[in-house]
Coordinates of N, CA and C in Angstrom, one line a residue:
Chain A
M4 N 5.4 26.3 -11.0 CA 4.3 25.5 -11.9 C 4.9 25.8 -13.7
E5 N 5.4 26.7 -14.0 CA 6.6 27.6 -14.7 C 7.6 26.3 -15.3
A6 N 8.4 26.4 -13.7 CA 9.4 25.8 -13.9 C 9.9 24.6 -13.9
K7 N 8.9 23.6 -13.9 CA 8.2 22.3 -13.7 C 7.9 22.4 -14.7
R8 N 7.4 22.8 -15.7 CA 6.8 22.4 -17.5 C 8.3 22.7 -18.0
R9 N 8.7 24.2 -17.9 CA 10.2 23.7 -18.3 C 11.7 22.5 -18.4
W10 N 10.9 21.8 -16.9 CA 12.2 20.7 -16.4 C 11.8 19.7 -17.6
F11 N 10.7 19.9 -17.8 CA 10.1 18.1 -18.5 C 10.6 18.5 -20.2
H12 N 10.5 19.4 -20.3 CA 11.8 20.2 -21.7 C 12.4 19.9 -22.0
N13 N 13.3 20.4 -21.2 CA 14.5 21.3 -21.3 C 15.6 20.1 -21.1
P14 N 16.3 19.8 -21.4 CA 17.4 18.9 -21.1 C 18.3 19.3 -20.5
C15 N 18.5 20.5 -20.8 CA 20.1 20.7 -20.4 C 20.2 20.9 -19.1
Q16 N 18.5 20.4 -18.0 CA 18.2 20.9 -16.6 C 19.1 19.6 -15.9
T17 N 19.2 18.8 -16.3 CA 20.6 17.7 -16.3 C 22.3 18.5 -16.5
T18 N 23.6 17.5 -16.1 CA 24.0 17.7 -16.7 C 24.9 17.2 -17.3
E19 N 25.9 17.7 -18.5 CA 26.8 16.7 -19.6 C 26.9 15.5 -19.3
R20 N 27.7 15.9 -17.8 CA 28.1 14.1 -17.1 C 27.5 13.5 -17.5
D21 N 25.8 13.4 -16.8 CA 24.6 12.6 -16.6 C 24.1 12.2 -17.8
R22 N 24.1 13.3 -19.2 CA 23.8 13.3 -20.1 C 24.4 11.7 -20.5
R23 N 26.0 12.2 -21.0 CA 26.3 11.2 -21.6 C 26.4 9.0 -20.7
N24 N 27.2 9.6 -19.8 CA 27.4 8.3 -19.2 C 25.3 7.6 -18.5
Q25 N 24.2 8.3 -19.3 CA 22.7 7.9 -19.5 C 23.0 7.0 -21.4
R26 N 23.7 8.0 -22.0 CA 24.4 7.8 -23.5 C 24.5 5.9 -23.8
R27 N 25.9 5.6 -22.6 CA 25.6 4.7 -22.7 C 25.4 3.9 -21.9
I28 N 24.8 3.8 -21.2 CA 23.8 3.3 -20.0 C 22.0 2.6 -21.0
I29 N 22.2 3.4 -21.6 CA 20.8 3.1 -23.1 C 21.6 2.2 -24.1
A30 N 23.3 2.2 -24.6 CA 23.8 1.5 -25.4 C 23.9 0.3 -24.7
W31 N 24.4 0.1 -24.4 CA 25.3 -1.0 -23.5 C 23.4 -2.0 -23.0
S32 N 22.4 -1.6 -22.4 CA 21.2 -1.6 -22.4 C 20.6 -1.9 -23.9
L33 N 20.9 -1.3 -25.3 CA 20.4 -2.5 -26.6 C 21.3 -3.2 -26.1
L34 N 21.7 -3.3 -26.3 CA 23.1 -4.9 -27.0 C 22.6 -5.8 -26.3
W35 N 22.4 -6.0 -24.7 CA 22.3 -6.0 -23.8 C 21.1 -7.0 -24.4
M36 N 19.3 -6.0 -24.5 CA 18.6 -6.9 -24.8 C 18.7 -7.7 -26.4
V37 N 19.0 -6.9 -27.3 CA 19.4 -8.2 -28.8 C 19.8 -9.1 -28.8
S38 N 21.2 -9.0 -27.7 CA 21.8 -10.7 -27.1 C 20.2 -11.5 -26.5
W39 N 20.0 -10.6 -25.8 CA 19.4 -11.4 -25.1 C 17.7 -12.1 -25.5
T40 N 17.6 -11.4 -26.4 CA 16.6 -11.9 -27.5 C 17.0 -12.2 -28.8
A41 N 18.3 -12.2 -29.7 CA 19.0 -13.2 -30.2 C 19.0 -14.9 -30.1
G42 N 19.5 -15.2 -28.6 CA 20.0 -15.6 -27.5 C 18.6 -16.7 -27.7
A43 N 17.5 -16.4 -27.0 CA 16.5 -17.0 -26.7 C 15.7 -17.2 -28.3
L44 N 15.5 -17.0 -28.8 CA 15.2 -17.1 -30.3 C 16.2 -18.1 -30.8
A45 N 17.3 -17.7 -30.4 CA 18.7 -19.3 -31.4 C 18.1 -20.5 -30.4
I46 N 17.8 -20.5 -29.5 CA 17.1 -21.4 -28.6 C 16.0 -22.2 -29.1
G47 N 15.1 -21.5 -28.7 CA 13.4 -21.7 -29.5 C 13.2 -22.4 -30.4
R48 N 14.3 -21.5 -31.7 CA 13.6 -22.3 -32.1 C 14.9 -23.5 -33.5
E49 N 15.6 -23.2 -32.4 CA 17.2 -24.3 -32.5 C 16.9 -24.2 -34.1
W50 N 18.0 -22.9 -34.2 CA 18.6 -22.2 -35.3 C 20.2 -23.5 -34.9
L51 N 20.3 -23.4 -33.8 CA 21.4 -24.4 -33.2 C 21.4 -25.4 -32.7
A52 N 22.9 -25.9 -32.2 CA 21.9 -26.9 -31.0 C 22.1 -26.5 -29.8
A53 N 21.3 -26.7 -29.0 CA 20.6 -26.3 -27.8 C 21.4 -26.0 -27.4
E54 N 22.3 -27.2 -26.5 CA 23.3 -26.6 -25.9 C 24.7 -26.1 -26.5
A55 N 25.0 -25.8 -27.2 CA 25.9 -24.4 -28.1 C 25.1 -23.8 -28.4
A56 N 23.7 -22.9 -28.3 CA 22.9 -22.1 -27.9 C 22.9 -22.3 -27.0
G57 N 22.8 -22.2 -26.0 CA 22.6 -22.2 -24.8 C 23.4 -21.2 -24.5
V58 N 25.3 -21.8 -24.6 CA 26.3 -21.5 -23.8 C 26.6 -20.2 -24.3
V59 N 26.8 -20.5 -26.0 CA 27.0 -18.8 -26.6 C 25.6 -18.0 -26.1
A60 N 25.0 -17.9 -25.7 CA 23.4 -17.0 -25.5 C 23.4 -17.0 -24.6
A61 N 24.1 -17.1 -23.6 CA 24.1 -17.6 -21.8 C 25.7 -16.5 -22.1
A62 N 26.2 -16.9 -22.2 CA 27.8 -15.8 -22.3 C 27.5 -14.6 -23.1
L63 N 27.4 -14.8 -24.0 CA 26.8 -13.4 -24.8 C 26.2 -12.2 -24.0
S64 N 24.7 -13.1 -24.0 CA 24.0 -12.2 -22.1 C 24.1 -11.8 -21.7
A65 N 25.5 -12.7 -20.8 CA 25.8 -11.9 -19.5 C 27.1 -10.7 -19.4
G66 N 27.6 -11.0 -20.8 CA 28.8 -10.2 -20.5 C 28.4 -8.7 -20.5
L67 N 27.5 -9.0 -22.1 CA 26.8 -7.2 -22.4 C 25.6 -7.5 -21.0
G68 N 25.7 -7.8 -19.9 CA 25.0 -7.5 -19.1 C 25.4 -6.7 -17.6
I69 N 26.6 -7.6 -17.6 CA 27.9 -6.9 -17.2 C 28.0 -5.7 -17.4
A70 N 28.5 -6.2 -18.4 CA 29.4 -4.3 -18.8 C 27.9 -2.9 -18.9
T71 N 26.7 -3.6 -19.4 CA 25.1 -2.7 -18.6 C 25.4 -2.4 -17.1
L72 N 25.6 -3.0 -16.4 CA 25.8 -2.6 -14.7 C 26.9 -2.2 -14.2
L73 N 28.3 -2.2 -15.5 CA 29.2 -1.3 -14.7 C 28.7 -0.3 -15.3
A74 N 28.1 -0.1 -17.0 CA 27.7 1.4 -17.0 C 27.0 2.8 -16.1
Y75 N 25.8 1.8 -15.7 CA 25.1 2.5 -15.1 C 25.7 2.6 -13.4
R76 N 26.5 1.6 -13.5 CA 27.5 2.1 -12.0 C 27.8 3.3 -11.8
R77 N 28.8 3.9 -13.2 CA 29.8 4.2 -13.1 C 28.2 5.9 -13.1
F78 N 27.3 5.2 -14.3 CA 26.4 7.0 -13.7 C 26.3 6.9 -12.8
L79 N 25.7 5.9 -11.1 CA 25.3 6.9 -10.0 C 26.6 6.8 -9.7
R80 N 27.7 6.3 -10.1 CA 28.7 7.3 -8.5 C 29.7 8.7 -9.9
E81 N 29.2 8.8 -10.4 CA 29.7 9.8 -11.2 C 28.1 11.5 -11.2
A82 N 27.1 10.5 -10.6 CA 25.4 11.9 -11.4 C 26.1 12.8 -10.5
D83 N 25.0 13.3 -10.8 CA 24.7 15.0 -10.3 C 23.9 14.3 -8.5
E84 N 24.2 15.1 -7.4 CA 23.3 14.6 -6.3 C 22.9 14.3 -6.0
L85 N 21.8 15.6 -6.2 CA 20.1 14.8 -6.3 C 20.2 13.8 -7.4
R86 N 20.1 14.2 -8.6 CA 19.3 13.3 -9.6 C 20.5 11.2 -9.2
R87 N 21.3 11.5 -8.1 CA 22.0 10.6 -7.1 C 20.0 9.7 -6.9
K88 N 19.9 10.7 -5.9 CA 19.2 10.7 -4.7 C 17.9 10.3 -5.1
I89 N 17.8 10.4 -6.3 CA 16.2 10.1 -7.7 C 16.5 8.5 -7.7
E90 N 17.6 8.1 -7.9 CA 17.7 7.7 -8.5 C 17.8 6.6 -8.3
I91 N 18.0 6.8 -6.8 CA 18.2 5.8 -5.3 C 16.6 5.2 -4.7
E92 N 16.3 6.6 -5.1 CA 15.3 5.9 -4.3 C 14.1 5.4 -5.3
A93 N 14.5 5.6 -6.5 CA 13.5 5.4 -7.2 C 14.1 3.5 -7.7
L94 N 14.2 3.4 -7.4 CA 15.4 1.5 -7.8 C 14.7 0.9 -6.1
A95 N 15.0 1.7 -4.9 CA 14.2 1.0 -3.7 C 12.8 1.5 -3.8
L96 N 11.9 2.0 -4.6 CA 10.8 1.7 -4.8 C 10.5 0.6 -6.3
A97 N 11.0 0.0 -6.7 CA 11.1 -1.0 -7.3 C 11.3 -2.2 -6.5
F98 N 12.8 -2.2 -5.8 CA 13.1 -3.4 -5.7 C 11.5 -4.1 -4.1
G99 N 11.7 -2.7 -3.6 CA 9.8 -2.9 -2.6 C 8.8 -3.3 -3.7
V100 N 8.4 -2.9 -4.3 CA 7.1 -3.0 -5.2 C 7.9 -4.7 -5.4
G101 N 8.8 -5.0 -6.2 CA 9.0 -6.4 -6.4 C 8.9 -7.3 -5.6
I102 N 9.7 -7.2 -4.3 CA 9.7 -8.1 -3.6 C 8.3 -8.2 -2.2
V103 N 7.5 -7.4 -2.1 CA 6.4 -7.4 -1.7 C 4.8 -7.5 -3.0
G104 N 5.1 -7.4 -4.8 CA 4.2 -7.3 -5.3 C 4.4 -9.0 -5.8
G105 N 5.3 -9.9 -5.5 CA 5.9 -10.9 -6.1 C 5.6 -12.2 -5.2
M106 N 5.9 -12.0 -3.5 CA 5.3 -12.8 -2.6 C 3.8 -12.7 -3.0
T107 N 3.4 -11.4 -2.7 CA 1.5 -11.1 -3.1 C 1.9 -12.8 -3.8
Y108 N 2.1 -12.1 -5.1 CA 1.5 -12.5 -6.2 C 1.2 -14.3 -5.5
W109 N 2.6 -14.4 -5.7 CA 2.9 -15.9 -4.8 C 1.4 -16.6 -4.0
L110 N 1.5 -15.8 -2.7 CA 0.5 -16.5 -2.0 C -0.6 -16.7 -2.8
L111 N -0.9 -15.7 -3.5 CA -2.6 -15.7 -4.3 C -2.5 -16.7 -5.4
G112 N -1.1 -17.1 -6.1 CA -1.3 -18.1 -6.9 C -1.0 -19.6 -6.2
K113 N -0.7 -19.4 -5.2 CA -0.5 -20.9 -4.7 C -1.8 -20.9 -4.2
S114 N -3.1 -19.9 -4.2 CA -4.2 -20.3 -3.4 C -4.8 -20.5 -4.3
G115 N -4.3 -20.9 -5.5 CA -5.5 -20.5 -6.6 C -6.2 -19.4 -7.2
I116 N -6.1 -18.5 -6.8 CA -7.1 -17.0 -6.8 C -6.5 -16.7 -7.8
V117 N -5.1 -17.2 -8.8 CA -4.7 -16.4 -9.7 C -3.5 -16.8 -10.5
A118 N -3.4 -17.5 -11.5 CA -2.7 -17.8 -12.4 C -1.3 -18.0 -11.9
E119 N -0.2 -18.3 -11.0 CA 0.9 -18.7 -10.4 C 2.0 -18.1 -11.3
A120 N 2.8 -16.9 -11.4 CA 3.6 -15.9 -11.6 C 5.0 -17.2 -11.4
E121 N 5.7 -16.0 -12.4 CA 6.6 -16.3 -13.1 C 8.0 -15.5 -12.3
I122 N 9.2 -16.0 -12.4 CA 10.2 -15.0 -12.3 C 10.1 -14.1 -13.1
I123 N 9.5 -13.8 -14.4 CA 10.8 -12.8 -15.3 C 8.8 -11.3 -14.9
D124 N 7.8 -12.6 -14.4 CA 6.9 -11.1 -14.3 C 7.5 -10.5 -12.9
V125 N 7.6 -10.6 -11.6 CA 8.4 -10.3 -11.2 C 9.6 -9.5 -11.4
L126 N 10.3 -9.5 -12.7 CA 11.3 -8.7 -13.1 C 10.6 -7.2 -13.6
L127 N 9.4 -8.0 -14.8 CA 8.7 -7.1 -15.4 C 8.2 -6.1 -14.3
L128 N 7.8 -6.5 -13.4 CA 7.0 -5.3 -12.3 C 8.1 -4.0 -12.1
M129 N 9.8 -4.5 -11.7 CA 10.3 -3.9 -10.9 C 11.0 -3.1 -12.3
I130 N 10.5 -3.2 -13.2 CA 11.7 -2.7 -14.4 C 10.3 -1.2 -15.0
L131 N 9.3 -2.1 -14.4 CA 7.2 -1.0 -15.1 C 8.1 0.0 -13.3
A132 N 8.1 -0.4 -12.3 CA 8.1 0.8 -11.4 C 9.4 1.6 -10.7
H133 N 10.6 1.3 -11.7 CA 11.8 2.0 -12.1 C 11.3 3.1 -12.4
P134 N 10.5 3.4 -13.7 CA 10.9 4.3 -13.9 C 9.4 5.8 -13.1
V135 N 8.3 4.6 -12.8 CA 7.8 5.4 -11.8 C 8.1 6.3 -11.2
G136 N 9.5 5.4 -10.1 CA 10.5 6.2 -9.5 C 11.0 7.3 -9.5
I137 N 11.0 7.4 -10.6 CA 11.9 8.6 -11.3 C 11.4 9.7 -11.2
L138 N 10.5 9.9 -11.7 CA 9.2 10.5 -11.8 C 8.3 11.4 -11.2
I139 N 8.4 10.7 -9.3 CA 8.1 11.0 -8.7 C 9.2 11.6 -7.7
G140 N 10.4 11.2 -7.4 CA 11.7 11.6 -7.8 C 11.7 13.5 -8.0
Y141 N 11.8 13.5 -9.8 CA 11.4 14.8 -9.9 C 10.6 15.3 -10.0
R142 N 9.2 15.2 -9.0 CA 8.2 16.3 -8.7 C 8.3 16.3 -7.3
R143 N 8.8 15.8 -7.0 CA 9.1 15.7 -5.0 C 10.0 17.0 -5.4
Y144 N 10.8 17.1 -6.3 CA 12.4 17.5 -5.8 C 12.3 19.0 -7.0
S145 N 11.2 19.2 -7.6 CA 11.2 20.3 -8.9 C 10.2 21.5 -7.8
Chain B
M1 N 16.0 22.9 6.5 CA 18.0 23.7 7.1 C 17.4 25.1 6.2
R2 N 17.3 25.6 6.3 CA 17.2 26.9 5.5 C 18.6 27.4 5.2
N3 N 18.6 28.9 3.9 CA 19.7 29.2 3.5 C 19.4 30.3 2.8
R4 N 20.9 30.7 2.7 CA 20.9 32.7 2.0 C 20.6 32.0 0.4
L5 N 20.8 30.7 0.2 CA 20.9 30.5 -1.7 C 20.7 31.4 -3.0
K6 N 19.6 31.6 -2.9 CA 19.0 32.8 -4.3 C 19.4 34.1 -3.4
V7 N 19.4 33.9 -2.3 CA 19.5 36.0 -1.5 C 21.4 35.7 -2.4
L8 N 22.3 34.9 -2.2 CA 23.1 35.1 -2.5 C 23.8 34.7 -3.9
R9 N 23.2 34.2 -4.7 CA 22.7 33.9 -6.4 C 22.2 35.9 -7.0
A10 N 21.3 36.5 -6.0 CA 20.7 37.4 -6.8 C 21.8 38.8 -6.3
E11 N 22.5 38.7 -5.7 CA 23.3 39.4 -5.6 C 24.4 39.2 -6.8
R12 N 24.6 38.1 -7.1 CA 25.9 38.1 -8.2 C 24.4 38.5 -9.6
D13 N 23.3 38.2 -9.6 CA 22.5 38.8 -10.8 C 22.8 37.4 -11.6
W14 N 23.1 36.3 -11.3 CA 23.4 35.3 -11.7 C 21.9 34.4 -12.0
T15 N 22.0 34.1 -13.2 CA 20.9 32.5 -13.0 C 20.9 31.3 -12.5
Q16 N 20.2 30.0 -12.0 CA 20.0 29.5 -11.9 C 21.3 28.3 -12.4
A17 N 20.5 28.2 -14.0 CA 21.7 27.7 -14.4 C 23.3 27.8 -14.8
E18 N 23.2 29.3 -14.5 CA 24.4 29.7 -14.3 C 25.6 29.6 -13.3
L19 N 24.5 29.8 -12.1 CA 25.4 28.8 -10.7 C 25.3 27.8 -11.0
A20 N 24.5 26.2 -11.2 CA 24.5 25.1 -11.6 C 25.9 24.6 -12.3
R21 N 25.8 25.4 -13.7 CA 27.5 25.3 -14.1 C 29.0 25.2 -13.3
E22 N 28.6 26.0 -12.6 CA 29.9 27.2 -11.9 C 30.1 25.8 -10.2
L23 N 29.0 25.5 -10.1 CA 29.3 24.1 -9.3 C 29.4 22.8 -9.4
D24 N 28.7 22.7 -10.8 CA 29.2 21.0 -11.7 C 27.9 20.3 -11.3
V25 N 26.6 21.0 -10.9 CA 25.4 19.7 -10.9 C 24.6 20.8 -11.5
S26 N 23.6 19.7 -11.3 CA 21.9 20.1 -12.7 C 21.3 21.7 -11.8
R27 N 20.7 21.8 -12.6 CA 20.1 23.4 -12.5 C 18.8 22.9 -11.4
Q28 N 18.2 21.2 -12.2 CA 17.6 20.9 -10.7 C 17.9 20.9 -9.5
T29 N 19.4 20.7 -9.1 CA 19.8 20.5 -7.8 C 19.5 21.8 -6.9
V30 N 19.5 22.6 -8.0 CA 20.7 24.6 -7.3 C 18.6 24.6 -7.0
N31 N 18.1 24.7 -8.1 CA 16.1 24.5 -7.5 C 15.8 24.0 -5.8
A32 N 16.0 22.8 -6.0 CA 16.2 21.8 -4.8 C 16.2 22.8 -3.3
V33 N 17.8 22.9 -3.7 CA 18.7 23.3 -2.5 C 17.5 25.2 -2.5
E34 N 17.8 26.1 -3.3 CA 16.9 26.9 -2.7 C 15.3 27.1 -2.6
T35 N 14.4 26.3 -2.8 CA 13.8 25.9 -2.2 C 13.6 25.5 -0.7
G36 N 14.5 24.5 -0.3 CA 14.3 23.8 0.7 C 14.1 22.2 0.1
K37 N 14.4 22.1 -0.6 CA 13.7 20.7 -0.7 C 14.7 19.1 -1.0
Y38 N 16.0 19.9 -0.5 CA 16.9 19.4 -0.6 C 18.1 20.0 -0.2
D39 N 19.1 19.3 0.7 CA 19.8 20.3 1.5 C 21.4 19.1 1.0
P40 N 22.1 19.5 0.3 CA 23.0 19.7 -0.3 C 23.7 18.3 0.7
S41 N 24.3 18.1 0.1 CA 26.3 16.5 0.8 C 27.5 18.2 1.3
L42 N 27.7 18.2 2.3 CA 28.8 18.2 3.0 C 29.7 18.9 1.6
P43 N 29.8 18.1 0.4 CA 31.1 18.4 -0.6 C 30.8 19.9 -0.8
L44 N 29.2 20.1 -1.9 CA 28.8 20.6 -2.0 C 28.7 21.8 -1.4
A45 N 28.1 21.7 0.1 CA 27.7 22.7 0.6 C 29.5 23.7 1.2
F46 N 30.4 22.7 1.0 CA 31.5 23.7 0.9 C 32.0 23.9 -0.4
R47 N 31.2 23.4 -1.9 CA 32.2 24.7 -3.3 C 31.1 25.5 -2.8
I48 N 30.0 25.5 -2.1 CA 28.7 26.9 -2.4 C 29.6 27.7 -1.3
A49 N 30.0 27.1 0.0 CA 30.7 28.4 0.5 C 31.6 29.1 0.0
R50 N 32.4 28.4 -0.3 CA 33.5 28.9 -1.1 C 33.0 29.8 -2.8
L51 N 32.2 29.9 -3.6 CA 32.1 30.2 -4.8 C 31.5 31.6 -4.1
F52 N 30.9 31.7 -3.3 CA 30.2 32.7 -2.2 C 31.7 33.6 -1.1
A53 N 32.5 32.9 -1.4 CA 34.0 33.4 -0.8 C 33.3 33.9 1.3
T54 N 32.0 32.8 1.3 CA 32.1 32.4 2.4 C 31.9 31.5 3.0
T55 N 31.5 31.2 4.6 CA 31.3 30.4 5.3 C 29.8 29.9 5.4
I56 N 29.5 28.4 5.8 CA 28.0 26.9 5.2 C 28.0 27.7 6.2
E57 N 28.4 28.3 7.7 CA 26.6 28.3 8.4 C 26.7 29.5 8.2
D58 N 26.6 30.5 6.8 CA 27.1 32.5 6.2 C 25.6 32.0 5.6
V59 N 25.7 30.0 4.7 CA 24.8 30.2 3.9 C 23.4 29.0 4.7
F60 N 23.6 28.2 4.8 CA 23.0 27.7 5.3 C 23.3 27.7 6.7
Q61 N 21.7 27.5 7.7 CA 20.9 27.6 8.9 C 20.0 26.6 9.3
P62 N 20.1 25.9 10.6 CA 19.3 24.6 10.7 C 17.7 25.7 10.8
E63 N 16.9 25.0 11.3 CA 15.6 25.2 11.1 C 15.5 25.3 13.0
E64 N 14.9 26.7 12.9 CA 15.1 27.0 14.7 C 13.8 26.0 15.5
E65 N 14.7 25.3 16.8 CA 14.0 25.0 17.6 C 12.1 25.0 17.8
P66 N 10.9 24.8 16.9 CA 9.6 25.0 18.0 C 9.4 25.2 18.8

């Protein structure tokens, strides 16, 4: 129990390499989210001509998104092996929750029981399921 | 899989953090291996055996058949 408590409060439990790679992911993710939000605002509020804004926003967002993916791939390749296992199990959970949840909700939406979902809802579901999977993994192997 | 990692570590009076540093893994990994919650990869098993100057079979043993 003491060991478990210590783990959650002591970042030294992970390797320095993992922490460095995680910082890279966070930095690229933030840039990506900022660019995506700025692009969505620019298009929505018509700050620029819709077509030009769309092209610029999509290109910038895609570029930074790819950089985020590459940072994440590097993290997975270089990660401590247990951390990698936890991460992959969390990804599997997020993917499963997204697919099963999305398909189930789609059926409910088509039958009129709930409002029809959009793709962004499924993505949000996956984004929320991922950290839950990470926590489950930490608890399982601690 | 059973293992003698905790015993080998204790013989050298190392902490889990020290062993983790030597093996270039997280302390959580050392803890999970010691408690049998996680079976290490073959490369890590070799690193462990080499660090303790012994064989993999001396560190890790399969669970006995029921």
